[in-house]
Coordinates of N, CA and C and ligand atoms in Angstrom, one line a residue:
X1 N 26.5 -44.6 11.0 CA 25.2 -44.1 11.5 C 24.9 -44.7 12.9
X2 N 24.4 -43.9 13.9 CA 24.1 -44.5 15.2 C 23.0 -45.5 15.1
X3 N 23.1 -46.6 15.9 CA 22.0 -47.6 15.9 C 21.5 -47.8 17.3
X4 N 20.2 -48.1 17.4 CA 19.5 -48.3 18.7 C 19.1 -49.8 18.8
X5 N 19.5 -50.4 19.9 CA 19.1 -51.8 20.1 C 18.2 -51.9 21.3
X6 N 17.1 -52.6 21.2 CA 16.2 -52.8 22.3 C 16.6 -54.0 23.1
X7 N 16.9 -53.8 24.4 CA 17.4 -54.9 25.3 C 16.2 -55.4 26.1
X8 N 16.1 -56.7 26.1 CA 15.0 -57.4 26.9 C 15.6 -58.5 27.8
X9 N 15.3 -58.4 29.1 CA 15.7 -59.5 30.0 C 14.5 -60.4 30.2
X10 N 14.7 -61.7 30.2 CA 13.6 -62.6 30.5 C 13.4 -63.0 31.9
X11 N 14.0 -62.2 32.8 CA 13.8 -62.4 34.3 C 13.2 -61.2 34.9
X12 N 12.2 -61.4 35.7 CA 11.6 -60.2 36.4 C 12.2 -60.0 37.8
X13 N 13.1 -60.9 38.2 CA 13.7 -60.8 39.6 C 14.5 -59.5 39.7
X14 N 14.3 -58.9 40.9 CA 15.0 -57.7 41.2 C 16.6 -57.8 41.0
X15 N 17.1 -58.9 41.6 CA 18.5 -59.1 41.6 C 18.9 -60.1 40.4
X16 N 18.2 -60.1 39.4 CA 18.4 -61.0 38.3 C 19.8 -60.9 37.7
X17 N 20.4 -62.0 37.5 CA 21.7 -62.1 36.8 C 21.5 -61.7 35.3
X18 N 20.4 -62.1 34.7 CA 20.2 -61.8 33.3 C 20.0 -60.3 33.1
X19 N 19.3 -59.7 34.0 CA 19.1 -58.3 33.9 C 20.4 -57.5 34.2
X20 N 21.2 -58.1 35.1 CA 22.6 -57.5 35.3 C 23.4 -57.7 34.1
X21 N 23.3 -58.8 33.4 CA 24.1 -58.9 32.1 C 23.6 -57.9 31.1
X22 N 22.3 -57.7 31.0 CA 21.8 -56.7 30.1 C 22.4 -55.3 30.4
X23 N 22.4 -55.0 31.7 CA 23.0 -53.7 32.1 C 24.5 -53.6 31.7
X24 N 25.2 -54.7 31.9 CA 26.6 -54.7 31.5 C 26.7 -54.5 30.0
X25 N 25.8 -55.1 29.2 CA 25.9 -54.9 27.8 C 25.7 -53.4 27.4
X26 N 24.7 -52.8 28.1 CA 24.5 -51.4 27.8 C 25.8 -50.5 28.0
X27 N 26.5 -50.9 29.0 CA 27.8 -50.2 29.3 C 28.9 -50.5 28.3
X28 N 28.9 -51.8 27.9 CA 30.0 -52.2 27.0 C 29.7 -52.0 25.5
X29 N 28.6 -51.4 25.2 CA 28.3 -51.2 23.8 C 29.3 -50.4 23.1
X30 N 29.6 -50.7 21.8 CA 30.6 -50.0 21.1 C 30.0 -48.6 20.7
X31 N 30.9 -47.7 20.4 CA 30.5 -46.3 20.0 C 29.5 -46.4 18.8
X32 N 28.5 -45.7 18.9 CA 27.5 -45.7 17.8 C 26.4 -46.7 18.0
X33 N 26.4 -47.4 19.1 CA 25.3 -48.4 19.4 C 24.8 -48.1 20.8
X34 N 23.5 -47.9 20.9 CA 22.9 -47.6 22.2 C 21.9 -48.8 22.5
X35 N 22.0 -49.3 23.7 CA 21.1 -50.3 24.2 C 20.0 -49.6 25.1
X36 N 18.8 -49.7 24.6 CA 17.7 -49.2 25.4 C 16.9 -50.4 26.0
X37 N 16.7 -50.4 27.3 CA 16.1 -51.6 27.8 C 14.6 -51.4 28.1
X38 N 13.8 -52.4 28.0 CA 12.4 -52.3 28.3 C 12.0 -53.5 29.1
X39 N 11.0 -53.3 30.0 CA 10.5 -54.4 30.8 C 9.4 -55.1 30.2
X40 N 9.2 -56.4 30.6 CA 8.1 -57.2 30.1 C 7.1 -57.7 31.2
X41 N 7.3 -57.2 32.4 CA 6.6 -57.7 33.5 C 5.1 -57.2 33.6
X42 N 4.8 -56.1 32.8 CA 3.5 -55.6 32.9 C 2.6 -56.1 31.8
X43 N 3.0 -57.1 31.0 CA 2.2 -57.6 29.9 C 1.2 -58.6 30.5
X44 N 0.0 -58.6 30.1 CA -1.0 -59.6 30.5 C -0.6 -61.0 29.9
X45 N -1.1 -62.0 30.4 CA -0.9 -63.3 29.8 C -1.6 -63.4 28.4
X46 N -0.9 -64.0 27.5 CA -1.4 -64.0 26.1 C -2.8 -64.6 26.0
X47 N -3.7 -63.9 25.4 CA -5.1 -64.5 25.1 C -5.5 -64.0 23.8
X48 N -5.8 -64.9 22.9 CA -6.1 -64.5 21.5 C -7.4 -63.7 21.4
X49 N -8.3 -64.0 22.3 CA -9.6 -63.2 22.3 C -9.3 -61.7 22.6
X50 N -8.4 -61.5 23.6 CA -8.0 -60.1 23.9 C -7.3 -59.5 22.6
X51 N -6.4 -60.3 22.0 CA -5.7 -59.7 20.8 C -6.7 -59.3 19.8
X52 N -7.7 -60.1 19.6 CA -8.7 -59.8 18.5 C -9.5 -58.6 18.8
X53 N -9.6 -58.2 20.1 CA -10.4 -57.0 20.4 C -9.5 -55.8 20.6
X54 N -8.2 -56.0 20.3 CA -7.2 -54.9 20.4 C -6.1 -55.1 21.4
X55 N -4.9 -54.8 20.9 CA -3.7 -55.1 21.8 C -3.8 -54.2 23.1
X56 N -3.6 -54.7 24.3 CA -3.5 -53.9 25.5 C -2.3 -52.9 25.3
X57 N -2.4 -51.8 26.0 CA -1.4 -50.7 25.8 C 0.0 -51.2 26.0
X58 N 0.3 -51.9 27.1 CA 1.7 -52.3 27.3 C 2.2 -53.2 26.1
X59 N 1.3 -54.0 25.6 CA 1.7 -54.9 24.5 C 2.0 -54.1 23.2
X60 N 1.1 -53.1 23.0 CA 1.3 -52.3 21.8 C 2.6 -51.5 21.9
X61 N 2.9 -51.0 23.1 CA 4.1 -50.3 23.3 C 5.3 -51.2 23.0
X62 N 5.3 -52.4 23.4 CA 6.4 -53.3 23.2 C 6.5 -53.6 21.7
X63 N 5.4 -53.9 21.1 CA 5.4 -54.1 19.6 C 6.0 -53.0 18.9
X64 N 5.6 -51.7 19.3 CA 6.1 -50.5 18.6 C 7.6 -50.4 18.8
X65 N 8.1 -50.7 20.1 CA 9.5 -50.6 20.4 C 10.3 -51.6 19.6
X66 N 9.8 -52.8 19.4 CA 10.5 -53.8 18.6 C 10.6 -53.4 17.2
X67 N 9.5 -52.9 16.7 CA 9.4 -52.5 15.3 C 10.4 -51.3 15.0
X68 N 10.5 -50.4 16.0 CA 11.4 -49.2 15.8 C 12.9 -49.5 16.0
X69 N 13.2 -50.5 16.8 CA 14.6 -50.8 17.1 C 15.3 -51.3 15.8
X70 N 16.6 -50.9 15.8 CA 17.4 -51.4 14.7 C 17.8 -52.9 14.9
X71 N 17.8 -53.3 16.1 CA 18.1 -54.7 16.5 C 17.7 -55.0 17.9
X72 N 17.8 -56.2 18.2 CA 17.3 -56.7 19.6 C 18.5 -57.4 20.3
X73 N 18.5 -57.2 21.6 CA 19.4 -58.0 22.5 C 18.5 -58.7 23.5
X74 N 18.4 -60.0 23.4 CA 17.6 -60.7 24.4 C 18.5 -61.5 25.3
X75 N 18.3 -61.3 26.6 CA 19.0 -62.1 27.6 C 18.1 -63.0 28.4
X76 N 18.3 -64.3 28.2 CA 17.3 -65.2 28.8 C 17.9 -66.1 29.9
X77 N 17.1 -66.3 30.9 CA 17.4 -67.3 31.9 C 17.0 -68.7 31.4
X78 N 17.4 -69.7 32.0 CA 17.0 -71.1 31.6 C 16.0 -71.6 32.7
X79 N 14.8 -71.8 32.3 CA 13.8 -72.4 33.3 C 13.4 -73.8 32.7
X80 N 13.8 -74.8 33.5 CA 13.4 -76.1 33.1 C 13.8 -76.4 31.6
X81 N 15.0 -76.1 31.3 CA 15.7 -76.3 30.0 C 15.1 -75.5 28.9
X82 N 14.3 -74.5 29.2 CA 13.8 -73.6 28.2 C 13.9 -72.2 28.6
X83 N 13.2 -71.3 27.9 CA 13.2 -69.9 28.3 C 12.2 -69.7 29.3
X84 N 12.2 -68.5 30.0 CA 11.2 -68.3 31.0 C 9.8 -68.0 30.4
X85 N 8.8 -68.3 31.1 CA 7.4 -68.1 30.7 C 7.2 -66.6 30.3
X86 N 7.7 -65.7 31.1 CA 7.4 -64.3 30.8 C 8.0 -63.9 29.5
X87 N 9.2 -64.4 29.2 CA 9.8 -64.1 27.9 C 9.0 -64.7 26.7
X88 N 8.6 -65.9 26.9 CA 7.8 -66.6 25.8 C 6.5 -65.8 25.6
X89 N 5.9 -65.4 26.7 CA 4.7 -64.6 26.7 C 4.9 -63.3 25.9
X90 N 6.0 -62.6 26.1 CA 6.3 -61.3 25.4 C 6.5 -61.6 23.9
X91 N 7.2 -62.6 23.6 CA 7.5 -62.9 22.2 C 6.2 -63.3 21.5
X92 N 5.3 -64.1 22.2 CA 4.1 -64.5 21.6 C 3.2 -63.2 21.2
X93 N 3.1 -62.3 22.2 CA 2.4 -61.1 21.9 C 2.9 -60.3 20.7
X94 N 4.2 -60.2 20.7 CA 4.8 -59.3 19.6 C 4.7 -60.0 18.3
X95 N 4.6 -61.3 18.3 CA 4.7 -62.0 17.0 C 3.4 -62.1 16.2
X96 N 2.3 -61.5 16.7 CA 1.0 -61.7 16.1 C 0.7 -60.6 15.1
X97 N -0.3 -60.9 14.1 CA -0.7 -59.9 13.1 C -1.2 -58.6 13.7
X98 N -1.3 -57.5 13.0 CA -1.1 -57.4 11.5 C 0.3 -57.4 11.1
X99 N 1.3 -57.1 12.0 CA 2.7 -57.0 11.5 C 3.4 -58.0 12.4
X100 N 4.5 -58.4 11.9 CA 5.4 -59.4 12.6 C 6.7 -58.8 12.7
X101 N 7.0 -57.9 13.7 CA 8.1 -57.1 13.7 C 9.5 -57.8 13.9
X102 N 9.5 -59.1 14.2 CA 10.7 -59.8 14.3 C 11.3 -60.2 12.9
X103 N 10.4 -60.1 11.9 CA 10.8 -60.6 10.6 C 12.0 -59.8 10.0
X104 N 13.1 -60.4 9.8 CA 14.3 -59.8 9.3 C 15.1 -58.9 10.3
X105 N 14.6 -58.9 11.6 CA 15.3 -58.1 12.6 C 16.6 -58.7 13.1
X106 N 17.7 -58.0 13.1 CA 18.9 -58.5 13.7 C 18.7 -58.7 15.2
X107 N 19.1 -59.9 15.7 CA 18.9 -60.3 17.1 C 20.2 -60.9 17.6
X108 N 20.6 -60.4 18.8 CA 21.7 -61.0 19.5 C 21.1 -61.6 20.8
X109 N 21.7 -62.8 21.2 CA 21.1 -63.5 22.3 C 22.2 -63.8 23.3
X110 N 21.9 -63.6 24.6 CA 22.8 -64.1 25.7 C 22.0 -64.9 26.7
X111 N 22.6 -65.7 27.4 CA 21.9 -66.4 28.5 C 22.8 -66.5 29.7
X112 N 22.2 -66.5 30.9 CA 23.0 -66.5 32.1 C 22.3 -67.5 33.1
X113 N 23.2 -68.3 33.7 CA 22.7 -69.3 34.6 C 23.7 -69.6 35.7
X114 N 23.3 -70.0 36.9 CA 24.3 -70.5 37.9 C 24.9 -71.8 37.5
X115 N 24.3 -72.6 36.6 CA 24.8 -73.9 36.2 C 25.9 -73.7 35.2
X116 N 26.6 -74.9 34.9 CA 27.8 -74.8 34.1 C 27.5 -74.6 32.6
X117 N 26.3 -74.9 32.2 CA 26.0 -74.7 30.8 C 25.5 -73.3 30.4
X118 N 25.4 -72.5 31.4 CA 25.1 -71.1 31.1 C 23.8 -70.8 30.3
X119 N 22.8 -71.7 30.5 CA 21.5 -71.5 29.9 C 21.5 -71.9 28.4
X120 N 22.5 -72.8 28.0 CA 22.6 -73.1 26.6 C 21.3 -73.7 26.0
X121 N 20.7 -74.6 26.9 CA 19.5 -75.2 26.3 C 18.3 -74.3 26.1
X122 N 18.2 -73.3 27.0 CA 17.2 -72.2 26.8 C 17.5 -71.4 25.5
X123 N 18.8 -71.1 25.4 CA 19.2 -70.3 24.2 C 18.9 -71.0 22.9
X124 N 19.0 -72.3 22.9 CA 18.7 -73.0 21.6 C 17.1 -73.0 21.4
X125 N 16.4 -73.1 22.4 CA 14.9 -73.0 22.3 C 14.6 -71.6 21.7
X126 N 15.3 -70.6 22.2 CA 15.0 -69.2 21.7 C 15.4 -69.1 20.3
X127 N 16.5 -69.7 19.9 CA 17.0 -69.6 18.5 C 16.0 -70.3 17.6
X128 N 15.4 -71.4 18.1 CA 14.4 -72.2 17.3 C 13.2 -71.3 17.1
X129 N 12.7 -70.5 18.0 CA 11.6 -69.6 17.9 C 11.8 -68.6 16.7
X130 N 13.1 -68.1 16.7 CA 13.4 -67.1 15.7 C 13.5 -67.7 14.3
X131 N 13.6 -69.0 14.2 CA 13.5 -69.6 12.8 C 12.1 -69.4 12.3
X132 N 11.1 -69.7 13.1 CA 9.7 -69.5 12.6 C 9.5 -68.0 12.4
X133 N 10.0 -67.1 13.3 CA 9.7 -65.7 13.2 C 10.6 -65.0 12.2
X134 N 11.6 -65.7 11.6 CA 12.5 -65.2 10.6 C 13.3 -64.0 11.2
X135 N 13.7 -64.1 12.4 CA 14.6 -63.1 13.0 C 16.0 -63.4 12.4
X136 N 16.8 -62.3 12.3 CA 18.2 -62.5 11.8 C 19.1 -62.7 13.0
X137 N 19.2 -63.9 13.5 CA 19.9 -64.1 14.8 C 21.4 -64.4 14.5
X138 N 22.2 -63.7 15.3 CA 23.7 -63.9 15.1 C 24.0 -65.3 15.7
X139 N 24.8 -66.1 14.9 CA 25.2 -67.4 15.4 C 26.4 -67.2 16.4
X140 N 27.2 -66.2 16.2 CA 28.4 -66.1 16.9 C 28.7 -64.6 17.3
X141 N 29.3 -64.3 18.4 CA 29.8 -65.3 19.4 C 28.6 -65.8 20.2
X142 N 28.7 -67.0 20.7 CA 27.7 -67.5 21.6 C 28.0 -67.1 23.0
X143 N 27.1 -66.3 23.6 CA 27.4 -65.8 25.0 C 26.5 -66.5 26.0
X144 N 27.1 -67.5 26.6 CA 26.4 -68.3 27.6 C 27.2 -68.2 28.9
X145 N 26.6 -67.5 29.8 CA 27.4 -67.1 31.0 C 27.0 -68.1 32.1
X146 N 27.9 -69.1 32.3 CA 27.6 -70.1 33.3 C 28.3 -69.8 34.6
X147 N 28.0 -70.5 35.7 CA 28.5 -70.3 37.0 C 28.5 -68.8 37.3
X148 N 27.4 -68.2 37.1 CA 27.3 -66.7 37.1 C 27.6 -66.0 38.4
X149 N 27.4 -66.7 39.5 CA 27.6 -66.1 40.8 C 29.1 -65.6 40.9
X150 N 30.0 -66.3 40.2 CA 31.4 -66.0 40.3 C 31.8 -64.9 39.3
X151 N 30.9 -64.4 38.5 CA 31.2 -63.5 37.4 C 30.6 -62.1 37.6
X152 N 29.8 -62.0 38.6 CA 29.2 -60.7 39.0 C 29.6 -60.4 40.4
X153 N 29.7 -59.1 40.7 CA 29.9 -58.8 42.2 C 28.6 -58.6 42.9
X154 N 28.6 -58.3 44.2 CA 27.4 -58.2 45.0 C 26.4 -57.2 44.5
X155 N 26.9 -56.2 43.8 CA 26.0 -55.1 43.3 C 25.5 -55.4 41.9
X156 N 25.8 -56.6 41.4 CA 25.3 -57.0 40.1 C 26.1 -56.5 38.9
X157 N 27.4 -56.2 39.2 CA 28.2 -55.7 38.1 C 29.0 -56.9 37.5
X158 N 29.0 -57.0 36.2 CA 29.8 -58.1 35.5 C 31.3 -57.8 35.7
X159 N 32.0 -58.6 36.4 CA 33.4 -58.3 36.7 C 34.3 -59.2 35.9
X160 N 33.8 -60.3 35.4 CA 34.7 -61.3 34.7 C 35.2 -60.7 33.4
X161 N 36.5 -60.5 33.2 CA 37.0 -59.9 32.0 C 36.7 -60.7 30.8
X162 N 36.9 -62.0 30.8 CA 36.7 -62.8 29.6 C 35.2 -62.7 29.2
X163 N 34.3 -62.7 30.1 CA 32.9 -62.5 29.8 C 32.6 -61.1 29.2
X164 N 33.2 -60.1 29.8 CA 33.0 -58.8 29.3 C 33.4 -58.7 27.9
X165 N 34.5 -59.3 27.6 CA 35.0 -59.3 26.2 C 34.0 -60.0 25.2
X166 N 33.5 -61.1 25.7 CA 32.5 -61.8 24.8 C 31.3 -60.9 24.5
X167 N 30.8 -60.2 25.6 CA 29.7 -59.3 25.5 C 30.0 -58.2 24.5
X168 N 31.2 -57.6 24.6 CA 31.6 -56.6 23.7 C 31.6 -57.1 22.2
X169 N 32.1 -58.3 22.0 CA 32.2 -58.8 20.7 C 30.8 -59.1 20.1
X170 N 29.9 -59.6 21.0 CA 28.6 -59.8 20.5 C 27.9 -58.5 20.0
X171 N 28.1 -57.5 20.8 CA 27.5 -56.2 20.4 C 28.2 -55.6 19.1
X172 N 29.5 -55.8 19.0 CA 30.1 -55.4 17.7 C 29.6 -56.1 16.5
X173 N 29.4 -57.4 16.7 CA 28.8 -58.3 15.7 C 27.4 -57.8 15.3
X174 N 26.6 -57.5 16.3 CA 25.2 -57.0 16.1 C 25.3 -55.7 15.3
X175 N 26.1 -54.8 15.7 CA 26.3 -53.5 15.0 C 26.6 -53.7 13.6
X176 N 27.6 -54.6 13.3 CA 28.0 -54.9 11.9 C 26.8 -55.5 11.1
X177 N 26.0 -56.4 11.7 CA 24.9 -57.0 11.0 C 23.9 -55.9 10.7
X178 N 23.6 -55.0 11.6 CA 22.6 -54.0 11.4 C 23.1 -53.1 10.3
X179 N 24.4 -52.8 10.3 CA 24.9 -51.9 9.2 C 24.9 -52.6 7.8
X180 N 25.1 -53.9 7.8 CA 25.1 -54.7 6.6 C 23.7 -54.6 6.0
X181 N 22.7 -54.7 6.8 CA 21.3 -54.8 6.3 C 20.7 -53.4 5.9
X182 N 21.5 -52.4 6.2 CA 20.9 -51.0 5.8 C 21.1 -50.8 4.3
Ligands
FNR1 C1 15.6 -72.5 37.3 N1 17.0 -72.5 37.1 C2 17.6 -73.3 36.1 N2 18.9 -73.2 35.8 C3 19.4 -73.9 34.8 O1 20.6 -73.8 34.5 N3 18.7 -74.8 34.1 C4 17.3 -75.0 34.3 O2 16.7 -75.7 33.6 C5 16.8 -74.2 35.4 N4 15.4 -74.3 35.7 C6 14.8 -73.4 36.5 C7 13.4 -73.4 36.6 C8 12.8 -72.4 37.4 C9 11.3 -72.3 37.4 C10 13.6 -71.5 38.1 C11 12.9 -70.4 38.9 C12 14.9 -71.5 38.0 C13 17.8 -71.7 37.9 C14 18.0 -70.3 37.3 O3 19.0 -70.4 36.3 C15 18.4 -69.3 38.3 O4 17.3 -69.1 39.2 C16 18.8 -67.9 37.7 O5 19.4 -67.1 38.6 C17 17.6 -67.3 37.0 O6 18.0 -66.1 36.3 P1 17.9 -64.6 37.0 O7 16.6 -64.5 37.6 O8 19.0 -64.6 38.0 O9 18.2 -63.7 35.8

Protein backbone atom coordinates (compact mmCIF):
# COMPACT_ATOMS: atom_id res chain seq x y z
CA UNK A 1 0.00 0.00 0.00
CA UNK A 2 1.38 3.49 -0.84
CA UNK A 3 2.63 5.52 2.12
CA UNK A 4 3.07 9.26 2.57
CA UNK A 5 5.89 10.73 4.61
CA UNK A 6 5.96 14.32 5.80
CA UNK A 7 9.40 15.86 5.24
CA UNK A 8 10.59 18.74 7.42
CA UNK A 9 13.85 20.67 7.14
CA UNK A 10 15.10 22.48 10.22
CA UNK A 11 16.74 25.25 8.19
CA UNK A 12 14.97 28.26 6.71
CA UNK A 13 17.96 29.26 4.58
CA UNK A 14 17.27 29.48 0.85
CA UNK A 15 20.41 27.52 -0.06
CA UNK A 16 20.16 25.21 2.93
CA UNK A 17 22.05 21.93 2.67
CA UNK A 18 19.47 20.32 4.94
CA UNK A 19 16.63 21.35 2.66
CA UNK A 20 18.71 20.12 -0.29
CA UNK A 21 19.07 16.74 1.43
CA UNK A 22 15.32 16.63 1.95
CA UNK A 23 14.77 17.30 -1.76
CA UNK A 24 17.21 14.50 -2.57
CA UNK A 25 15.28 12.16 -0.28
CA UNK A 26 12.05 12.95 -2.10
CA UNK A 27 13.75 11.95 -5.37
CA UNK A 28 15.37 8.82 -3.96
CA UNK A 29 12.23 7.50 -2.27
CA UNK A 30 11.41 3.87 -3.05
CA UNK A 31 8.36 2.97 -5.09
CA UNK A 32 5.24 3.27 -2.97
CA UNK A 33 6.63 6.00 -0.70
CA UNK A 34 6.01 9.69 -1.33
CA UNK A 35 7.78 12.47 0.58
CA UNK A 36 5.66 15.61 0.93
CA UNK A 37 7.59 18.54 2.33
CA UNK A 38 6.25 21.31 4.51
CA UNK A 39 7.75 24.57 5.73
CA UNK A 40 8.00 25.66 9.36
CA UNK A 41 9.08 29.26 8.84
CA UNK A 42 5.62 30.74 9.22
CA UNK A 43 4.99 29.40 12.72
CA UNK A 44 4.90 31.99 15.51
CA UNK A 45 7.20 31.53 18.49
CA UNK A 46 5.72 29.11 20.98
CA UNK A 47 3.58 30.79 23.61
CA UNK A 48 1.39 28.73 25.89
CA UNK A 49 -1.07 31.60 26.36
CA UNK A 50 -1.64 31.60 22.61
CA UNK A 51 -2.04 27.82 22.59
CA UNK A 52 -4.69 28.00 25.26
CA UNK A 53 -6.70 30.49 23.25
CA UNK A 54 -6.49 28.32 20.12
CA UNK A 55 -3.75 27.11 17.79
CA UNK A 56 -2.79 29.68 15.12
CA UNK A 57 -3.69 28.49 11.60
CA UNK A 58 -0.15 27.55 10.45
CA UNK A 59 0.36 25.56 13.65
CA UNK A 60 -2.94 23.73 13.24
CA UNK A 61 -2.03 22.94 9.65
CA UNK A 62 1.29 21.43 10.72
CA UNK A 63 -0.35 19.45 13.53
CA UNK A 64 -2.87 18.05 11.05
CA UNK A 65 -0.17 17.22 8.52
CA UNK A 66 1.87 15.34 11.15
CA UNK A 67 -1.22 13.48 12.31
CA UNK A 68 -2.18 12.44 8.77
CA UNK A 69 1.30 11.40 7.62
CA UNK A 70 2.21 7.73 7.78
CA UNK A 71 5.69 8.73 8.90
CA UNK A 72 8.07 11.65 9.24
CA UNK A 73 11.44 12.50 7.76
CA UNK A 74 13.20 15.24 9.71
CA UNK A 75 16.41 16.77 8.42
CA UNK A 76 18.18 18.88 10.99
CA UNK A 77 21.11 21.25 10.94
CA UNK A 78 23.36 21.46 13.99
CA UNK A 79 23.27 24.79 15.78
CA UNK A 80 25.55 25.05 18.79
CA UNK A 81 25.59 21.27 19.19
CA UNK A 82 21.81 21.02 19.10
CA UNK A 83 18.92 21.32 16.67
CA UNK A 84 17.90 24.69 15.24
CA UNK A 85 15.53 26.89 17.22
CA UNK A 86 12.97 26.88 14.42
CA UNK A 87 12.80 23.09 14.44
CA UNK A 88 12.49 22.96 18.23
CA UNK A 89 9.74 25.57 18.02
CA UNK A 90 7.82 23.48 15.47
CA UNK A 91 8.15 20.29 17.51
CA UNK A 92 7.03 22.11 20.67
CA UNK A 93 3.88 23.40 18.94
CA UNK A 94 2.97 20.01 17.50
CA UNK A 95 3.59 18.19 20.79
CA UNK A 96 0.93 19.88 22.90
CA UNK A 97 -2.60 18.68 23.82
CA UNK A 98 -5.30 17.69 23.06
CA UNK A 99 -3.48 15.24 20.83
CA UNK A 100 0.17 14.35 20.61
CA UNK A 101 0.57 13.26 17.02
CA UNK A 102 4.19 12.09 17.38
CA UNK A 103 3.06 9.26 19.67
CA UNK A 104 3.91 6.00 17.89
CA UNK A 105 4.74 7.77 14.62
CA UNK A 106 7.55 6.23 12.55
CA UNK A 107 10.32 8.84 12.24
CA UNK A 108 13.50 8.90 10.15
CA UNK A 109 16.19 11.46 10.91
CA UNK A 110 19.04 12.89 8.85
CA UNK A 111 21.44 15.72 9.65
CA UNK A 112 23.73 17.75 7.43
CA UNK A 113 26.68 19.92 8.39
CA UNK A 114 29.86 21.35 6.88
CA UNK A 115 31.70 19.85 9.88
CA UNK A 116 33.08 16.33 9.94
CA UNK A 117 30.53 15.02 12.45
CA UNK A 118 27.62 15.69 10.12
CA UNK A 119 25.39 17.14 12.82
CA UNK A 120 25.63 14.01 15.02
CA UNK A 121 25.26 15.98 18.24
CA UNK A 122 22.09 17.69 17.01
CA UNK A 123 20.74 14.37 15.84
CA UNK A 124 21.13 12.86 19.31
CA UNK A 125 19.29 15.80 20.86
CA UNK A 126 16.47 15.23 18.39
CA UNK A 127 16.41 11.53 19.19
CA UNK A 128 16.21 12.38 22.89
CA UNK A 129 13.13 14.55 22.29
CA UNK A 130 11.40 11.66 20.61
CA UNK A 131 11.94 9.49 23.67
CA UNK A 132 9.62 11.83 25.58
CA UNK A 133 7.24 12.10 22.63
CA UNK A 134 7.27 8.33 22.06
CA UNK A 135 8.07 8.64 18.37
CA UNK A 136 9.08 5.39 16.69
CA UNK A 137 12.51 6.62 15.55
CA UNK A 138 14.63 4.40 13.32
CA UNK A 139 18.02 3.68 14.85
CA UNK A 140 19.59 2.69 11.54
CA UNK A 141 20.92 3.63 9.14
CA UNK A 142 22.31 6.75 10.78
CA UNK A 143 22.47 9.39 8.05
CA UNK A 144 24.84 12.14 9.17
CA UNK A 145 26.10 14.04 6.15
CA UNK A 146 29.40 15.71 7.07
CA UNK A 147 31.68 17.94 4.98
CA UNK A 148 28.53 18.64 3.02
CA UNK A 149 29.97 21.22 0.62
CA UNK A 150 31.76 18.36 -1.17
CA UNK A 151 28.62 16.22 -1.46
CA UNK A 152 26.23 18.64 -3.18
CA UNK A 153 26.74 20.51 -6.43
CA UNK A 154 26.23 24.25 -6.86
CA UNK A 155 22.53 23.76 -7.62
CA UNK A 156 22.04 21.90 -4.32
CA UNK A 157 21.82 18.42 -5.80
CA UNK A 158 23.16 15.58 -3.71
CA UNK A 159 25.88 14.11 -5.91
CA UNK A 160 27.81 11.83 -3.54
CA UNK A 161 26.84 8.26 -4.44
CA UNK A 162 27.61 6.75 -1.03
CA UNK A 163 25.40 9.32 0.66
CA UNK A 164 22.64 8.82 -1.90
CA UNK A 165 22.71 5.15 -1.07
CA UNK A 166 22.41 5.84 2.68
CA UNK A 167 19.41 8.08 2.04
CA UNK A 168 17.77 5.37 -0.09
CA UNK A 169 18.34 2.80 2.64
CA UNK A 170 16.91 5.08 5.31
CA UNK A 171 13.72 5.56 3.32
CA UNK A 172 13.43 1.84 2.65
CA UNK A 173 13.77 1.23 6.39
CA UNK A 174 11.11 3.85 7.10
CA UNK A 175 8.76 2.28 4.57
CA UNK A 176 9.28 -1.15 6.17
CA UNK A 177 8.62 0.26 9.66
CA UNK A 178 5.41 1.94 8.50
CA UNK A 179 4.22 -1.27 6.89
CA UNK A 180 5.09 -3.27 10.03
CA UNK A 181 2.95 -0.98 12.16
CA UNK A 182 -0.09 -1.29 9.92
C1 LIG B 1 26.14 26.64 13.05
N1 LIG B 1 26.87 25.63 12.44
C2 LIG B 1 27.30 24.53 13.17
N2 LIG B 1 27.80 23.42 12.54
C3 LIG B 1 28.12 22.31 13.27
O1 LIG B 1 28.56 21.29 12.72
N3 LIG B 1 27.98 22.31 14.63
C4 LIG B 1 27.50 23.38 15.32
O2 LIG B 1 27.36 23.32 16.52
C5 LIG B 1 27.15 24.54 14.57
N4 LIG B 1 26.62 25.64 15.19
C6 LIG B 1 26.01 26.63 14.45
C7 LIG B 1 25.27 27.60 15.09
C8 LIG B 1 24.59 28.55 14.36
C9 LIG B 1 23.72 29.57 15.05
C10 LIG B 1 24.69 28.55 12.94
C11 LIG B 1 23.94 29.57 12.13
C12 LIG B 1 25.46 27.63 12.32
C13 LIG B 1 27.10 25.67 10.99
C14 LIG B 1 25.95 25.02 10.27
O3 LIG B 1 26.11 23.61 10.32
C15 LIG B 1 25.90 25.48 8.82
O4 LIG B 1 25.62 26.87 8.81
C16 LIG B 1 24.92 24.72 7.97
O5 LIG B 1 25.11 25.05 6.62
C17 LIG B 1 23.49 24.99 8.41
O6 LIG B 1 22.60 24.16 7.71
P1 LIG B 1 21.83 24.63 6.37
O7 LIG B 1 21.25 25.99 6.64
O8 LIG B 1 22.87 24.67 5.27
O9 LIG B 1 20.82 23.56 6.14
